[in-house]
PDB file of C-alpha atoms in Angstrom:
ATOM      1  CA  MET A   1     -41.025   5.197  32.886  1.00 42.00           C
ATOM      2  CA  THR A   2     -41.985   2.299  30.648  1.00 52.00           C
ATOM      3  CA  ASP A   3     -45.157   0.262  30.632  1.00 58.00           C
ATOM      4  CA  PHE A   4     -43.090  -2.596  32.031  1.00 58.00           C
ATOM      5  CA  PHE A   5     -42.243  -0.687  35.200  1.00 53.00           C
ATOM      6  CA  LEU A   6     -45.796   0.628  35.569  1.00 53.00           C
ATOM      7  CA  ASP A   7     -46.929  -2.966  36.174  1.00 60.00           C
ATOM      8  CA  HIS A   8     -44.247  -3.606  38.803  1.00 61.00           C
ATOM      9  CA  ASN A   9     -42.581  -2.060  41.827  1.00 77.00           C
ATOM     10  CA  LEU A  10     -39.866   0.101  40.228  1.00 79.00           C
ATOM     11  CA  ASN A  11     -37.012  -0.724  42.624  1.00 84.00           C
ATOM     12  CA  GLN A  12     -37.873  -4.408  42.841  1.00 87.00           C
ATOM     13  CA  SER A  13     -38.146  -4.698  39.046  1.00 88.00           C
ATOM     14  CA  ALA A  14     -34.833  -2.921  38.548  1.00 90.00           C
ATOM     15  CA  SER A  15     -33.182  -5.288  41.038  1.00 93.00           C
ATOM     16  CA  TYR A  16     -34.561  -8.361  39.270  1.00 94.00           C
ATOM     17  CA  LEU A  17     -33.538  -7.063  35.856  1.00 95.00           C
ATOM     18  CA  ASP A  18     -30.037  -6.309  37.182  1.00 96.00           C
ATOM     19  CA  ALA A  19     -29.804  -9.814  38.624  1.00 96.00           C
ATOM     20  CA  ILE A  20     -30.951 -11.414  35.358  1.00 96.00           C
ATOM     21  CA  TYR A  21     -28.448  -9.305  33.423  1.00 96.00           C
ATOM     22  CA  THR A  22     -25.601 -10.294  35.761  1.00 95.00           C
ATOM     23  CA  VAL A  23     -26.467 -13.999  35.637  1.00 96.00           C
ATOM     24  CA  LEU A  24     -26.458 -13.863  31.837  1.00 95.00           C
ATOM     25  CA  GLU A  25     -23.073 -12.099  31.881  1.00 94.00           C
ATOM     26  CA  ARG A  26     -21.617 -15.086  33.733  1.00 94.00           C
ATOM     27  CA  GLY A  27     -23.310 -17.437  31.284  1.00 94.00           C
ATOM     28  CA  MET A  28     -21.929 -15.442  28.368  1.00 93.00           C
ATOM     29  CA  ALA A  29     -18.386 -15.837  29.687  1.00 92.00           C
ATOM     30  CA  ALA A  30     -18.821 -19.626  29.762  1.00 92.00           C
ATOM     31  CA  LYS A  31     -20.444 -19.536  26.319  1.00 93.00           C
ATOM     32  CA  GLU A  32     -17.457 -17.673  24.867  1.00 92.00           C
ATOM     33  CA  VAL A  33     -15.057 -20.364  26.080  1.00 92.00           C
ATOM     34  CA  VAL A  34     -17.332 -23.155  24.813  1.00 90.00           C
ATOM     35  CA  CYS A  35     -17.546 -21.412  21.445  1.00 88.00           C
ATOM     36  CA  SER A  36     -13.751 -21.313  21.254  1.00 89.00           C
ATOM     37  CA  ILE A  37     -13.517 -24.988  22.150  1.00 89.00           C
ATOM     38  CA  THR A  38     -16.130 -25.971  19.566  1.00 84.00           C
ATOM     39  CA  THR A  39     -14.177 -24.047  16.951  1.00 86.00           C
ATOM     40  CA  GLY A  40     -11.102 -25.978  18.083  1.00 86.00           C
ATOM     41  CA  PHE A  41     -13.002 -29.253  17.680  1.00 87.00           C
ATOM     42  CA  ARG A  42     -13.064 -28.511  13.951  1.00 86.00           C
ATOM     43  CA  SER A  43      -9.292 -28.899  13.849  1.00 86.00           C
ATOM     44  CA  ILE A  44      -9.437 -32.433  15.314  1.00 87.00           C
ATOM     45  CA  PRO A  45      -9.975 -34.830  12.396  1.00 86.00           C
ATOM     46  CA  SER A  46     -11.856 -37.441  14.454  1.00 84.00           C
ATOM     47  CA  LEU A  47     -14.258 -34.806  15.846  1.00 85.00           C
ATOM     48  CA  ARG A  48     -14.537 -32.688  12.705  1.00 85.00           C
ATOM     49  CA  THR A  49     -16.665 -35.311  10.979  1.00 83.00           C
ATOM     50  CA  LYS A  50     -18.954 -36.078  13.914  1.00 82.00           C
ATOM     51  CA  PRO A  51     -22.606 -35.519  12.994  1.00 82.00           C
ATOM     52  CA  GLY A  52     -23.364 -33.301  16.002  1.00 83.00           C
ATOM     53  CA  LEU A  53     -20.630 -30.693  15.546  1.00 87.00           C
ATOM     54  CA  ASN A  54     -22.557 -28.212  13.411  1.00 87.00           C
ATOM     55  CA  PRO A  55     -25.801 -28.505  15.420  1.00 87.00           C
ATOM     56  CA  TYR A  56     -23.806 -28.220  18.654  1.00 89.00           C
ATOM     57  CA  HIS A  57     -21.960 -25.138  17.437  1.00 87.00           C
ATOM     58  CA  ALA A  58     -25.279 -23.667  16.244  1.00 87.00           C
ATOM     59  CA  SER A  59     -26.854 -24.363  19.662  1.00 88.00           C
ATOM     60  CA  VAL A  60     -23.993 -22.529  21.377  1.00 90.00           C
ATOM     61  CA  ALA A  61     -24.410 -19.620  18.936  1.00 89.00           C
ATOM     62  CA  ASP A  62     -28.190 -19.557  19.591  1.00 89.00           C
ATOM     63  CA  ILE A  63     -27.478 -19.235  23.284  1.00 93.00           C
ATOM     64  CA  GLY A  64     -25.119 -16.325  22.618  1.00 92.00           C
ATOM     65  CA  TYR A  65     -27.779 -14.576  20.541  1.00 93.00           C
ATOM     66  CA  GLY A  66     -30.309 -15.298  23.280  1.00 93.00           C
ATOM     67  CA  PHE A  67     -28.084 -13.766  25.950  1.00 95.00           C
ATOM     68  CA  ASP A  68     -27.634 -10.681  23.773  1.00 94.00           C
ATOM     69  CA  SER A  69     -31.367 -10.468  23.158  1.00 93.00           C
ATOM     70  CA  VAL A  70     -32.364 -10.584  26.835  1.00 95.00           C
ATOM     71  CA  GLN A  71     -29.635  -8.133  27.796  1.00 95.00           C
ATOM     72  CA  GLY A  72     -30.698  -5.812  24.976  1.00 95.00           C
ATOM     73  CA  THR A  73     -34.287  -5.835  26.212  1.00 94.00           C
ATOM     74  CA  ILE A  74     -33.118  -5.159  29.762  1.00 95.00           C
ATOM     75  CA  ASN A  75     -30.957  -2.246  28.555  1.00 94.00           C
ATOM     76  CA  ARG A  76     -33.899  -0.796  26.640  1.00 93.00           C
ATOM     77  CA  LEU A  77     -36.079  -1.025  29.755  1.00 90.00           C
ATOM     78  CA  ARG A  78     -33.345   0.532  31.916  1.00 90.00           C
ATOM     79  CA  ASN A  79     -33.067   3.404  29.459  1.00 90.00           C
ATOM     80  CA  GLY A  80     -36.777   4.121  29.837  1.00 87.00           C
ATOM     81  CA  GLU A  81     -37.811   2.998  26.380  1.00 87.00           C
ATOM     82  CA  SER A  82     -41.487   2.194  26.133  1.00 86.00           C
ATOM     83  CA  ILE A  83     -41.653  -1.318  24.718  1.00 85.00           C
ATOM     84  CA  PRO A  84     -45.033  -2.717  23.786  1.00 86.00           C
ATOM     85  CA  PHE A  85     -45.304  -6.255  25.119  1.00 89.00           C
ATOM     86  CA  ALA A  86     -42.150  -5.915  27.244  1.00 91.00           C
ATOM     87  CA  ASN A  87     -43.305  -8.704  29.563  1.00 92.00           C
ATOM     88  CA  GLU A  88     -43.972 -10.962  26.594  1.00 92.00           C
ATOM     89  CA  MET A  89     -40.552 -10.189  25.129  1.00 92.00           C
ATOM     90  CA  LEU A  90     -38.828 -11.046  28.388  1.00 94.00           C
ATOM     91  CA  VAL A  91     -40.711 -14.325  28.802  1.00 95.00           C
ATOM     92  CA  PHE A  92     -40.185 -15.253  25.147  1.00 93.00           C
ATOM     93  CA  GLU A  93     -36.460 -14.507  25.225  1.00 94.00           C
ATOM     94  CA  LEU A  94     -35.781 -16.272  28.528  1.00 95.00           C
ATOM     95  CA  ASP A  95     -37.835 -19.323  27.600  1.00 93.00           C
ATOM     96  CA  THR A  96     -36.214 -19.519  24.164  1.00 90.00           C
ATOM     97  CA  LEU A  97     -32.869 -19.691  25.972  1.00 92.00           C
ATOM     98  CA  MET A  98     -34.197 -22.754  27.807  1.00 91.00           C
ATOM     99  CA  VAL A  99     -35.107 -24.369  24.482  1.00 88.00           C
ATOM    100  CA  SER A 100     -31.612 -23.677  23.094  1.00 88.00           C
ATOM    101  CA  GLU A 101     -29.976 -25.019  26.245  1.00 89.00           C
ATOM    102  CA  LYS A 102     -31.886 -28.295  25.933  1.00 89.00           C
ATOM    103  CA  GLN A 103     -30.240 -28.790  22.522  1.00 86.00           C
ATOM    104  CA  LEU A 104     -26.707 -28.548  23.910  1.00 87.00           C
ATOM    105  CA  ASN A 105     -26.200 -31.893  25.609  1.00 86.00           C
ATOM    106  CA  PRO A 106     -27.514 -34.256  22.908  1.00 88.00           C
ATOM    107  CA  ASN A 107     -25.533 -32.439  20.228  1.00 86.00           C
ATOM    108  CA  PHE A 108     -22.461 -32.278  22.444  1.00 88.00           C
ATOM    109  CA  GLY A 109     -22.725 -36.026  23.064  1.00 88.00           C
ATOM    110  CA  LEU A 110     -22.747 -36.711  19.335  1.00 88.00           C
ATOM    111  CA  VAL A 111     -19.632 -34.611  18.788  1.00 87.00           C
ATOM    112  CA  VAL A 112     -17.467 -36.072  21.529  1.00 87.00           C
ATOM    113  CA  LYS A 113     -18.557 -39.674  21.186  1.00 85.00           C
ATOM    114  CA  GLU A 114     -15.381 -41.707  20.794  1.00 79.00           C
ATOM    115  CA  ALA A 115     -13.146 -38.633  21.164  1.00 85.00           C
ATOM    116  CA  PRO A 116      -9.445 -39.509  21.351  1.00 87.00           C
ATOM    117  CA  SER A 117      -8.103 -39.650  24.904  1.00 89.00           C
ATOM    118  CA  GLU A 118      -5.741 -36.718  24.321  1.00 89.00           C
ATOM    119  CA  PHE A 119      -8.826 -34.473  24.014  1.00 87.00           C
ATOM    120  CA  TYR A 120     -10.613 -35.675  27.145  1.00 90.00           C
ATOM    121  CA  TYR A 121      -9.568 -32.514  28.967  1.00 90.00           C
ATOM    122  CA  LEU A 122     -11.298 -30.324  26.378  1.00 88.00           C
ATOM    123  CA  VAL A 123     -14.313 -32.606  26.379  1.00 89.00           C
ATOM    124  CA  GLU A 124     -14.631 -32.450  30.167  1.00 92.00           C
ATOM    125  CA  GLN A 125     -14.031 -28.700  30.206  1.00 92.00           C
ATOM    126  CA  SER A 126     -16.774 -28.256  27.600  1.00 91.00           C
ATOM    127  CA  ARG A 127     -19.114 -30.515  29.542  1.00 92.00           C
ATOM    128  CA  TYR A 128     -18.511 -28.457  32.695  1.00 94.00           C
ATOM    129  CA  LEU A 129     -19.036 -25.164  30.845  1.00 93.00           C
ATOM    130  CA  ASN A 130     -22.217 -26.497  29.215  1.00 93.00           C
ATOM    131  CA  TYR A 131     -23.463 -27.262  32.714  1.00 94.00           C
ATOM    132  CA  GLN A 132     -22.573 -23.735  33.864  1.00 95.00           C
ATOM    133  CA  ILE A 133     -24.380 -22.204  30.887  1.00 95.00           C
ATOM    134  CA  GLY A 134     -27.458 -24.268  31.722  1.00 95.00           C
ATOM    135  CA  GLU A 135     -27.316 -23.216  35.364  1.00 96.00           C
ATOM    136  CA  MET A 136     -27.146 -19.537  34.402  1.00 96.00           C
ATOM    137  CA  ILE A 137     -30.080 -19.898  31.995  1.00 96.00           C
ATOM    138  CA  ARG A 138     -32.173 -21.708  34.614  1.00 97.00           C
ATOM    139  CA  GLU A 139     -31.323 -19.033  37.201  1.00 97.00           C
ATOM    140  CA  ALA A 140     -32.252 -16.213  34.801  1.00 97.00           C
ATOM    141  CA  ASN A 141     -35.578 -17.963  34.118  1.00 97.00           C
ATOM    142  CA  ARG A 142     -36.206 -18.435  37.836  1.00 97.00           C
ATOM    143  CA  LEU A 143     -35.610 -14.724  38.410  1.00 97.00           C
ATOM    144  CA  GLY A 144     -37.906 -13.857  35.505  1.00 96.00           C
ATOM    145  CA  ARG A 145     -40.650 -16.049  36.967  1.00 96.00           C
ATOM    146  CA  GLU A 146     -40.217 -14.383  40.364  1.00 95.00           C
ATOM    147  CA  LEU A 147     -40.336 -10.944  38.780  1.00 94.00           C
ATOM    148  CA  LEU A 148     -43.522 -11.600  36.819  1.00 94.00           C
ATOM    149  CA  GLY A 149     -45.201 -13.954  39.277  1.00 94.00           C
ATOM    150  CA  ASP A 150     -48.450 -15.460  37.994  1.00 92.00           C
ATOM    151  CA  LYS A 151     -48.202 -13.395  34.807  1.00 93.00           C
ATOM    152  CA  TRP A 152     -45.252 -15.581  33.712  1.00 95.00           C
ATOM    153  CA  HIS A 153     -47.429 -18.673  33.208  1.00 94.00           C
ATOM    154  CA  GLU A 154     -50.185 -16.718  31.473  1.00 95.00           C
ATOM    155  CA  ILE A 155     -47.697 -15.127  29.088  1.00 94.00           C
ATOM    156  CA  HIS A 156     -45.805 -18.383  28.580  1.00 93.00           C
ATOM    157  CA  SER A 157     -48.959 -20.184  27.471  1.00 92.00           C
ATOM    158  CA  ARG A 158     -49.565 -17.449  24.852  1.00 90.00           C
ATOM    159  CA  ILE A 159     -46.024 -17.394  23.430  1.00 87.00           C
ATOM    160  CA  GLN A 160     -45.500 -21.146  23.081  1.00 83.00           C
ATOM    161  CA  ASN A 161     -47.171 -21.179  19.667  1.00 80.00           C
ATOM    162  CA  ILE A 162     -44.839 -18.447  18.455  1.00 78.00           C
ATOM    163  CA  GLN A 163     -41.824 -20.452  19.585  1.00 70.00           C
ATOM    164  CA  ALA A 164     -43.008 -23.381  17.496  1.00 62.00           C
ATOM    165  CA  ILE A 165     -42.497 -21.363  14.306  1.00 60.00           C
ATOM    166  CA  PRO A 166     -39.231 -22.600  12.760  1.00 57.00           C
ATOM    167  CA  ARG A 167     -36.437 -20.125  12.210  1.00 52.00           C
ATOM    168  CA  LEU A 168     -34.806 -19.861   8.802  1.00 43.00           C
TER     169      LEU A 168
END
């Protein structure tokens, strides 16, 4: 049994982790479609040169990496691996997903600004999927906050400085 589960009710923690994992699976499915659409945007001359395309695509990729990261941590916990700072990892990973999600809409707006009418369907489909991704991330964070209770805020205040470190 890991240190993570020692701090929590085992069955309740497992249920929350399962729920977070499942929510992120649904988000990952939407992310995969969005990633395909953003790749398709590169083949549309009027969208290919939009200033937000690369940051938007990078934001979508960040979300995919974030989903993988949280699910990897959950799998490690399920497998009984003792992870120092497991709570901190979970809070960091879930909150970082929120940061990545906040980058989606502004970058998406830059890409599709003045998109030709024949691509409105793809634009609207992407907008809908972006919304779904955001909903799944917010739900996973809500579940994480419920799981950790008051510890979430304490941990979050400690990890915010780490999140401010730019990635290369």
